[in-house]
Coordinates of N, CA, C and O in Angstrom, one line a residue:
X1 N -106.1 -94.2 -120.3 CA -106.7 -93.0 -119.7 C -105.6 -92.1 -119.2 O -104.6 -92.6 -118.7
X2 N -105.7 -90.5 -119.4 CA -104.4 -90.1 -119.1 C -104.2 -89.7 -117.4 O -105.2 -89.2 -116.9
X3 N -103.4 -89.8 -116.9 CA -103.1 -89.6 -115.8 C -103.1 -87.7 -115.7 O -102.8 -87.1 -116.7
X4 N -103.5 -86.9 -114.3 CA -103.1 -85.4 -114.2 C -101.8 -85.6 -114.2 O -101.2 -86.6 -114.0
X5 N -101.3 -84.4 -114.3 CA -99.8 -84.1 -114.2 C -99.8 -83.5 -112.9 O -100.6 -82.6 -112.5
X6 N -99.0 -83.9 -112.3 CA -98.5 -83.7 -110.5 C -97.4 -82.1 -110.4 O -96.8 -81.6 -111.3
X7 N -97.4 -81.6 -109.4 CA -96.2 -80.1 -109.4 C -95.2 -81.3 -108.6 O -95.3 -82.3 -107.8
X8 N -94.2 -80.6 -109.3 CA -93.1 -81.1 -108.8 C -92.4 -81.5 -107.3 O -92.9 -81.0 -106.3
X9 N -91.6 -82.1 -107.0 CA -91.7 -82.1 -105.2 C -91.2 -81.5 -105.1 O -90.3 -81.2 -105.9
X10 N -91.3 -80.8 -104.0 CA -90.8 -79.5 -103.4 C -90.0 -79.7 -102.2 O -90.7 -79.8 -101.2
X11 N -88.9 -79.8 -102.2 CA -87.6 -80.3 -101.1 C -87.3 -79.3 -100.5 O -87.2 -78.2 -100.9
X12 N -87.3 -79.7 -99.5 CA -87.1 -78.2 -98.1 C -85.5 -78.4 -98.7 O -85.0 -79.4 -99.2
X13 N -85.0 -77.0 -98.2 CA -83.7 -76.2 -98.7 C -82.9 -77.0 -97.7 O -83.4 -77.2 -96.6
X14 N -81.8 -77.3 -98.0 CA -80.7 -77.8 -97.3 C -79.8 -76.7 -96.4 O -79.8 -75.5 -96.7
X15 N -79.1 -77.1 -95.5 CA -78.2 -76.1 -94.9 C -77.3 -76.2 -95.9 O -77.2 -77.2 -96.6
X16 N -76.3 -75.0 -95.9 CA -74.4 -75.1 -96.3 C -74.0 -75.6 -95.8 O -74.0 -75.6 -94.6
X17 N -73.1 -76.5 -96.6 CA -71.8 -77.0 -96.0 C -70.8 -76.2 -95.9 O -70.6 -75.4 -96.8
X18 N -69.9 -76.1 -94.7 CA -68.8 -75.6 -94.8 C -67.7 -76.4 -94.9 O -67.8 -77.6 -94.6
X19 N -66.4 -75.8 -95.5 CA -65.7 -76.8 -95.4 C -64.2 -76.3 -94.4 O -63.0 -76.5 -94.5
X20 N -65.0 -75.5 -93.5 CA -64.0 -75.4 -92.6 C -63.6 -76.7 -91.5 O -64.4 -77.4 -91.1
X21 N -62.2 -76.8 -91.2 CA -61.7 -78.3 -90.5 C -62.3 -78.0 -88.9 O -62.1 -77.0 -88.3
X22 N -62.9 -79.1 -88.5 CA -62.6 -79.0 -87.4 C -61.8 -78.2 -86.0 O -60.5 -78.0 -86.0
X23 N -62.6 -78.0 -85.1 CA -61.5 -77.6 -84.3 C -61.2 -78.5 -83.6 O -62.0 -79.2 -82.9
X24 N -59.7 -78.8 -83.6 CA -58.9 -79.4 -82.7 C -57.4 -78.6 -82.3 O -56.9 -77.6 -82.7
X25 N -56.9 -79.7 -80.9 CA -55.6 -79.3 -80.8 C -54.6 -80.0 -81.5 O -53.4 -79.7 -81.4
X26 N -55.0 -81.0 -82.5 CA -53.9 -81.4 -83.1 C -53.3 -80.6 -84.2 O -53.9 -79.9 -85.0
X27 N -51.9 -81.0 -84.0 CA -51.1 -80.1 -84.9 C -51.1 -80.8 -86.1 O -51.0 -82.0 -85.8
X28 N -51.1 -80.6 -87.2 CA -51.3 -81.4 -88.5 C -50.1 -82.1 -89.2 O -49.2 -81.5 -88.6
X29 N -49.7 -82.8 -89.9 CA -48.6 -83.3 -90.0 C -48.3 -82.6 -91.1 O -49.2 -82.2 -91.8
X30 N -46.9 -82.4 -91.4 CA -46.0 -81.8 -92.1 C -46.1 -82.7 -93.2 O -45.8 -83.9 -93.2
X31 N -46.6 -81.7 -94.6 CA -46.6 -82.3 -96.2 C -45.2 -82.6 -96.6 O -44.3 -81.7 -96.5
X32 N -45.0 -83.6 -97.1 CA -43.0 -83.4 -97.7 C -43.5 -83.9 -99.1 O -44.1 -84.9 -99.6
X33 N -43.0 -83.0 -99.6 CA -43.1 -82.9 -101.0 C -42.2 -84.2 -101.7 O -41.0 -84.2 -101.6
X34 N -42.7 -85.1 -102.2 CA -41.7 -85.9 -103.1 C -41.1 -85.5 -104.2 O -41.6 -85.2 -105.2
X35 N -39.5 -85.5 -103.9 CA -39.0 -85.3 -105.3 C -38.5 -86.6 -105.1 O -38.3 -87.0 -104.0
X36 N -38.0 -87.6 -106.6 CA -37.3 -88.9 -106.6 C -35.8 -88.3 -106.3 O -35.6 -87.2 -106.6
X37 N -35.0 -88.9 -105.8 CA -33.6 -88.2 -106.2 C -33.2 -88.3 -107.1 O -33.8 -89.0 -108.0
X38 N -31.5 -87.5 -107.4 CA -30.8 -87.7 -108.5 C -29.8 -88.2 -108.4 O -29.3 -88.3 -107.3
X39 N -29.3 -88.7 -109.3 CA -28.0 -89.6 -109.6 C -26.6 -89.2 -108.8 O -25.6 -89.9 -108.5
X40 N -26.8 -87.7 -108.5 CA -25.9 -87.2 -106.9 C -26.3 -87.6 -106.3 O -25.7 -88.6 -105.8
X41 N -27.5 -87.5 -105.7 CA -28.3 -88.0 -104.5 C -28.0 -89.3 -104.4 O -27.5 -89.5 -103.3
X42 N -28.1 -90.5 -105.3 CA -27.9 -91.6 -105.1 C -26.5 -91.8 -104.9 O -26.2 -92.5 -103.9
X43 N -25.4 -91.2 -105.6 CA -24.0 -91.7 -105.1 C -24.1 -91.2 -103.6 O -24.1 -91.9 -102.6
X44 N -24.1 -90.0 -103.5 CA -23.9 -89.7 -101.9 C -24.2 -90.6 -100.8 O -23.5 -90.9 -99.8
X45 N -25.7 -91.1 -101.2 CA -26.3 -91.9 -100.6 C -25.5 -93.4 -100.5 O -25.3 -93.9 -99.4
X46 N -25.0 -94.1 -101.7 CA -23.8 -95.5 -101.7 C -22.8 -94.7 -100.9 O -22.8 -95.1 -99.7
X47 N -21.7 -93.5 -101.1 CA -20.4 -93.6 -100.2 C -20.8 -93.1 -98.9 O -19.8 -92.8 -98.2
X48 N -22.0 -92.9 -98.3 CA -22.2 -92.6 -97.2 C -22.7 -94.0 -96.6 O -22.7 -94.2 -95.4
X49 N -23.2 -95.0 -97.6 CA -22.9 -96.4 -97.1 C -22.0 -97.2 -96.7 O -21.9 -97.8 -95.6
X50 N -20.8 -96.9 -98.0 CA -19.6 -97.7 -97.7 C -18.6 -97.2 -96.7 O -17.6 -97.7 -96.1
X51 N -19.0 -95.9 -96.6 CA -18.1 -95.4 -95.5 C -18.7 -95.1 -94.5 O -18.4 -94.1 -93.9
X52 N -19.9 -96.1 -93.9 CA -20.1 -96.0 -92.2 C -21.1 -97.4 -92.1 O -22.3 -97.5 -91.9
X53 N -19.6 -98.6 -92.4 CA -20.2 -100.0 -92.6 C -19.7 -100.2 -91.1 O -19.0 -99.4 -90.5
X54 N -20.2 -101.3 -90.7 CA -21.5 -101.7 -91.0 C -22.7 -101.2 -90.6 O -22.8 -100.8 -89.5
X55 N -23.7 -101.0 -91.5 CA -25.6 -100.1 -91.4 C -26.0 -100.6 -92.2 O -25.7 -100.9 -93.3
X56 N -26.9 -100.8 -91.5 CA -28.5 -101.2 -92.0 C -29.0 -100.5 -93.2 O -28.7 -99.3 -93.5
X57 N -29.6 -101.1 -93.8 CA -30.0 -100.2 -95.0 C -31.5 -99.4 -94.6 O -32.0 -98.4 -95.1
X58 N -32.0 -100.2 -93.5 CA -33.3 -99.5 -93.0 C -33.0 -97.9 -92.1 O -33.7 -97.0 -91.9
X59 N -31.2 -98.2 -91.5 CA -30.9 -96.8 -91.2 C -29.9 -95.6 -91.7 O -29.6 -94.4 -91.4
X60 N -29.6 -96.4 -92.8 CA -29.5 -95.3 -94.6 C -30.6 -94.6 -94.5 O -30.6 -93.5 -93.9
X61 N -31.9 -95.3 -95.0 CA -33.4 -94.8 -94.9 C -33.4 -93.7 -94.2 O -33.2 -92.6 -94.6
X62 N -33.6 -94.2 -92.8 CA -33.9 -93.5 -92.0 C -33.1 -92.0 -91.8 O -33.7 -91.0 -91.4
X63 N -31.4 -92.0 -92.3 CA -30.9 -90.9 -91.8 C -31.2 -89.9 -92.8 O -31.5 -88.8 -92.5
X64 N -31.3 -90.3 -94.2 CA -31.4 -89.7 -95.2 C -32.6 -88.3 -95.3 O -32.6 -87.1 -95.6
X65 N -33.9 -89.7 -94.5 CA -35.0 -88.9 -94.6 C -35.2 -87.9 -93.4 O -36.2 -87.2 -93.1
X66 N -34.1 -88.0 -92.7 CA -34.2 -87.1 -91.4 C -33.2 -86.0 -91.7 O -33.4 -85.0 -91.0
X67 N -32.3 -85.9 -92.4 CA -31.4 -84.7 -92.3 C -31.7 -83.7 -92.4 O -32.6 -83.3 -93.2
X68 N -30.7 -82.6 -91.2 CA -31.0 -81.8 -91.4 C -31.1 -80.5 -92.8 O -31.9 -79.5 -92.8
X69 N -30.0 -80.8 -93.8 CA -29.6 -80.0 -95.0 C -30.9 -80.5 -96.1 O -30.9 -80.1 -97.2
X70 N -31.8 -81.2 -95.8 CA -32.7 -81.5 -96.9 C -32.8 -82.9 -97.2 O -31.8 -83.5 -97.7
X71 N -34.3 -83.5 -96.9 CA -34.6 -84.7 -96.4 C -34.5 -85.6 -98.0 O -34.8 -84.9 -99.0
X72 N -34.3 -86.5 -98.1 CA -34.1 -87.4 -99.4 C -35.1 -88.6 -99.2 O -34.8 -89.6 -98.5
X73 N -36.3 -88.4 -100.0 CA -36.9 -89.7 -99.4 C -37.2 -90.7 -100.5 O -38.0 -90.6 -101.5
X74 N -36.7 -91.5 -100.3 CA -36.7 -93.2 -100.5 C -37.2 -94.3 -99.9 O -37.9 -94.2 -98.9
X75 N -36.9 -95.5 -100.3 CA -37.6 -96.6 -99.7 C -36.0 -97.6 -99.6 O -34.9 -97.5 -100.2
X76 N -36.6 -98.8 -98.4 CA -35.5 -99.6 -98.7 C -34.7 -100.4 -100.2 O -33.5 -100.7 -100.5
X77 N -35.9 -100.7 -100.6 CA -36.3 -101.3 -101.9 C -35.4 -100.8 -102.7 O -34.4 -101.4 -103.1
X78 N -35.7 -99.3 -103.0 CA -34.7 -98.6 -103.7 C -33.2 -98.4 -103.7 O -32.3 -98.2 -104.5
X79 N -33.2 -98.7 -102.0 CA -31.6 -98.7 -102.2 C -30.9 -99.8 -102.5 O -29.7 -99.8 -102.9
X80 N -31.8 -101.0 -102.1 CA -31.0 -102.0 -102.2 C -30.8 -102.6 -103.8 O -30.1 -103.5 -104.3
X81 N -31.7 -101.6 -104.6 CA -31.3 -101.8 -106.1 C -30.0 -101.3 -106.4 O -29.2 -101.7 -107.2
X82 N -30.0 -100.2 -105.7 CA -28.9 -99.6 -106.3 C -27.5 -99.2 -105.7 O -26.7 -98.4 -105.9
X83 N -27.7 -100.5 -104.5 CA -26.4 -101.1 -104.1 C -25.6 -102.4 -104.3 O -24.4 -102.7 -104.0
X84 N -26.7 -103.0 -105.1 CA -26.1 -104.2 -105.9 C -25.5 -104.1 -107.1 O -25.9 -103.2 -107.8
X85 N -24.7 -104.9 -107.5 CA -23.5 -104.9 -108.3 C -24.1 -103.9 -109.8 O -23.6 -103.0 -110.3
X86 N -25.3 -104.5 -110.0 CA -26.0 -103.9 -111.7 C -26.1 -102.7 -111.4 O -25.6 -101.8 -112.1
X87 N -27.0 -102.4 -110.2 CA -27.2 -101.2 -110.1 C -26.6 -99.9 -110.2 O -26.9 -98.9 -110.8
X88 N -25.2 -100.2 -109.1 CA -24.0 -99.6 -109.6 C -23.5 -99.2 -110.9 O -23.8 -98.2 -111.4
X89 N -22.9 -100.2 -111.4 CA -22.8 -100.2 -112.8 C -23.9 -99.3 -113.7 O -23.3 -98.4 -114.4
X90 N -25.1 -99.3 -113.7 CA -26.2 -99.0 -114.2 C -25.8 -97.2 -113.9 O -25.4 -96.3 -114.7
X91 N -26.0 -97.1 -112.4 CA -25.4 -95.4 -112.4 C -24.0 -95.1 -112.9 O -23.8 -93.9 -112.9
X92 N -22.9 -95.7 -113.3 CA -22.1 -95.3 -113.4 C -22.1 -94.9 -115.0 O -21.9 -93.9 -115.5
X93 N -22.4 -96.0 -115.5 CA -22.9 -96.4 -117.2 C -23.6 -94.6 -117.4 O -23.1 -93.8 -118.1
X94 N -24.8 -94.6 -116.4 CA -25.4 -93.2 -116.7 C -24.6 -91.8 -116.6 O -24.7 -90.8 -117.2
X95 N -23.9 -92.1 -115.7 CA -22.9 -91.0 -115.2 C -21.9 -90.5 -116.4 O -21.6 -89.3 -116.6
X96 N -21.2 -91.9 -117.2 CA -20.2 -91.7 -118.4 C -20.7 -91.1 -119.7 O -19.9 -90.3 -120.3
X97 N -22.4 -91.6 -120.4 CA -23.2 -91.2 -121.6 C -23.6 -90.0 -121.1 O -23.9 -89.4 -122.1
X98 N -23.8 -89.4 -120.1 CA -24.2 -88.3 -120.0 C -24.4 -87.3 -119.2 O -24.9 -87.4 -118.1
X99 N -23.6 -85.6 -119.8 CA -22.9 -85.0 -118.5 C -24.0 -84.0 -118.1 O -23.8 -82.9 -117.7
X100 N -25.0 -84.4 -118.3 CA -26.2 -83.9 -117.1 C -27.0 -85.0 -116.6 O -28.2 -85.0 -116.3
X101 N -26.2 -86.1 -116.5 CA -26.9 -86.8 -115.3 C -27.0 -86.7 -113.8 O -27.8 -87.1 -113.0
X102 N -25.5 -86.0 -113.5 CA -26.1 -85.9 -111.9 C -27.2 -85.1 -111.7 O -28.0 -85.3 -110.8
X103 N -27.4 -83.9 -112.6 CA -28.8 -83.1 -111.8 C -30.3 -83.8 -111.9 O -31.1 -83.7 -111.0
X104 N -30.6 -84.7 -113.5 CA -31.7 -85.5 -113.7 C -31.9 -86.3 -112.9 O -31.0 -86.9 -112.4
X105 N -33.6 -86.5 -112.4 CA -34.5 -87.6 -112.0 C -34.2 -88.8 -112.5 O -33.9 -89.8 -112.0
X106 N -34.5 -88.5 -114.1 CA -34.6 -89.5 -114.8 C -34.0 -89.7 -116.0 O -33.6 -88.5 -116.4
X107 N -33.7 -90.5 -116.7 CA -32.6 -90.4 -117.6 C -33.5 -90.8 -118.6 O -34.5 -91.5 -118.6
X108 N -32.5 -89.6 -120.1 CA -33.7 -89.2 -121.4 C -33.1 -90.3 -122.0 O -32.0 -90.8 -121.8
X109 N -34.2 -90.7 -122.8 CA -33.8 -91.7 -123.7 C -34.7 -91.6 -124.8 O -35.9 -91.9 -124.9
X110 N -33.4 -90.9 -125.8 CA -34.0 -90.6 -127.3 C -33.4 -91.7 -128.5 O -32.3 -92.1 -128.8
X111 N -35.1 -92.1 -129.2 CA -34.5 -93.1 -130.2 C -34.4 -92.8 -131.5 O -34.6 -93.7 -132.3
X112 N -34.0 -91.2 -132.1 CA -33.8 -91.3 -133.3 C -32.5 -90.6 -133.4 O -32.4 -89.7 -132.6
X113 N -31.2 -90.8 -134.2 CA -30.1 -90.2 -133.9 C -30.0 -88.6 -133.5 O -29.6 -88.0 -132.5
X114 N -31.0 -87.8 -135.3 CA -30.5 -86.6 -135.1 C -31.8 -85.8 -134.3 O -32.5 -84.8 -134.8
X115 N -32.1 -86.3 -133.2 CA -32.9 -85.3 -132.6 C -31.8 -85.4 -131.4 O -31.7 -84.4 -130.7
X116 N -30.7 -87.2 -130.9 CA -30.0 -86.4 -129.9 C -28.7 -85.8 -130.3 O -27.8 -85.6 -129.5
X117 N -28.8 -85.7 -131.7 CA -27.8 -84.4 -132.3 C -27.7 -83.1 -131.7 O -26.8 -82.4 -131.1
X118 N -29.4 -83.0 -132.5 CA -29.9 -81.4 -132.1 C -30.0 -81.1 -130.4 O -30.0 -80.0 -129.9
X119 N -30.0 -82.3 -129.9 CA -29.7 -82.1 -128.0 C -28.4 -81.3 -127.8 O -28.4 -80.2 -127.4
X120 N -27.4 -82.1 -128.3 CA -25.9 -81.9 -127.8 C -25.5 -81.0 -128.6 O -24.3 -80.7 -128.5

């Protein structure tokens, strides 16, 4: 048997959302942009180790990300990679194949000869 057909439901209208913040007096915390450092950044960061021994590596951390010339932020993790023996090595290795590594993040790694021909 067929059923009538019904009018649709009819939903009372909603308010607007705004997306204005709250008022408060809190001051909001300062965004810091991550950049990773660079392979300067990281030496600076070892002879500013070896030359104000003995420190904590948790207050490396800490001074780096507080300075005033421009905050460097890392983790301890990170440095202590790249204060052990490989690690060293590993920046230096990067430092000698290639003379734009102190400005790079990250180091390019191309695997067919003549495209890192056409680089250099």
């Amino acid at each position: 048997k067929p059923h009538p057909k019904h009018n649709p439901y009819n939903r009372p209208s909603q308010p607007q959302k705004t997306n204005l913040p709250d008022k408060t007096s809190a001051i909001p915390p300062v965004k810091h942009v991550h950049n990773n450092p660079t392979l300067h950044d990281w030496l600076d960061i070892i002879a500013y180790y070896h030359s104000n021994q003995p420190i904590s590596q948790a207050d490396i951390v800490k001074h780096f990300t507080t300075r005033k010339k421009g905050a460097l932020i890392f983790n301890q993790s990170s440095l202590s990679c790249h204060l052990s023996k490989k690690g060293q090595d590993k920046d230096q290795m990067c430092l000698e194949s290639n003379p734009t590594a102190l400005s790079a993040n990250q180091v390019h790694v191309v695997t067919q000869p003549d495209v890192e021909e056409a680089l250099f």
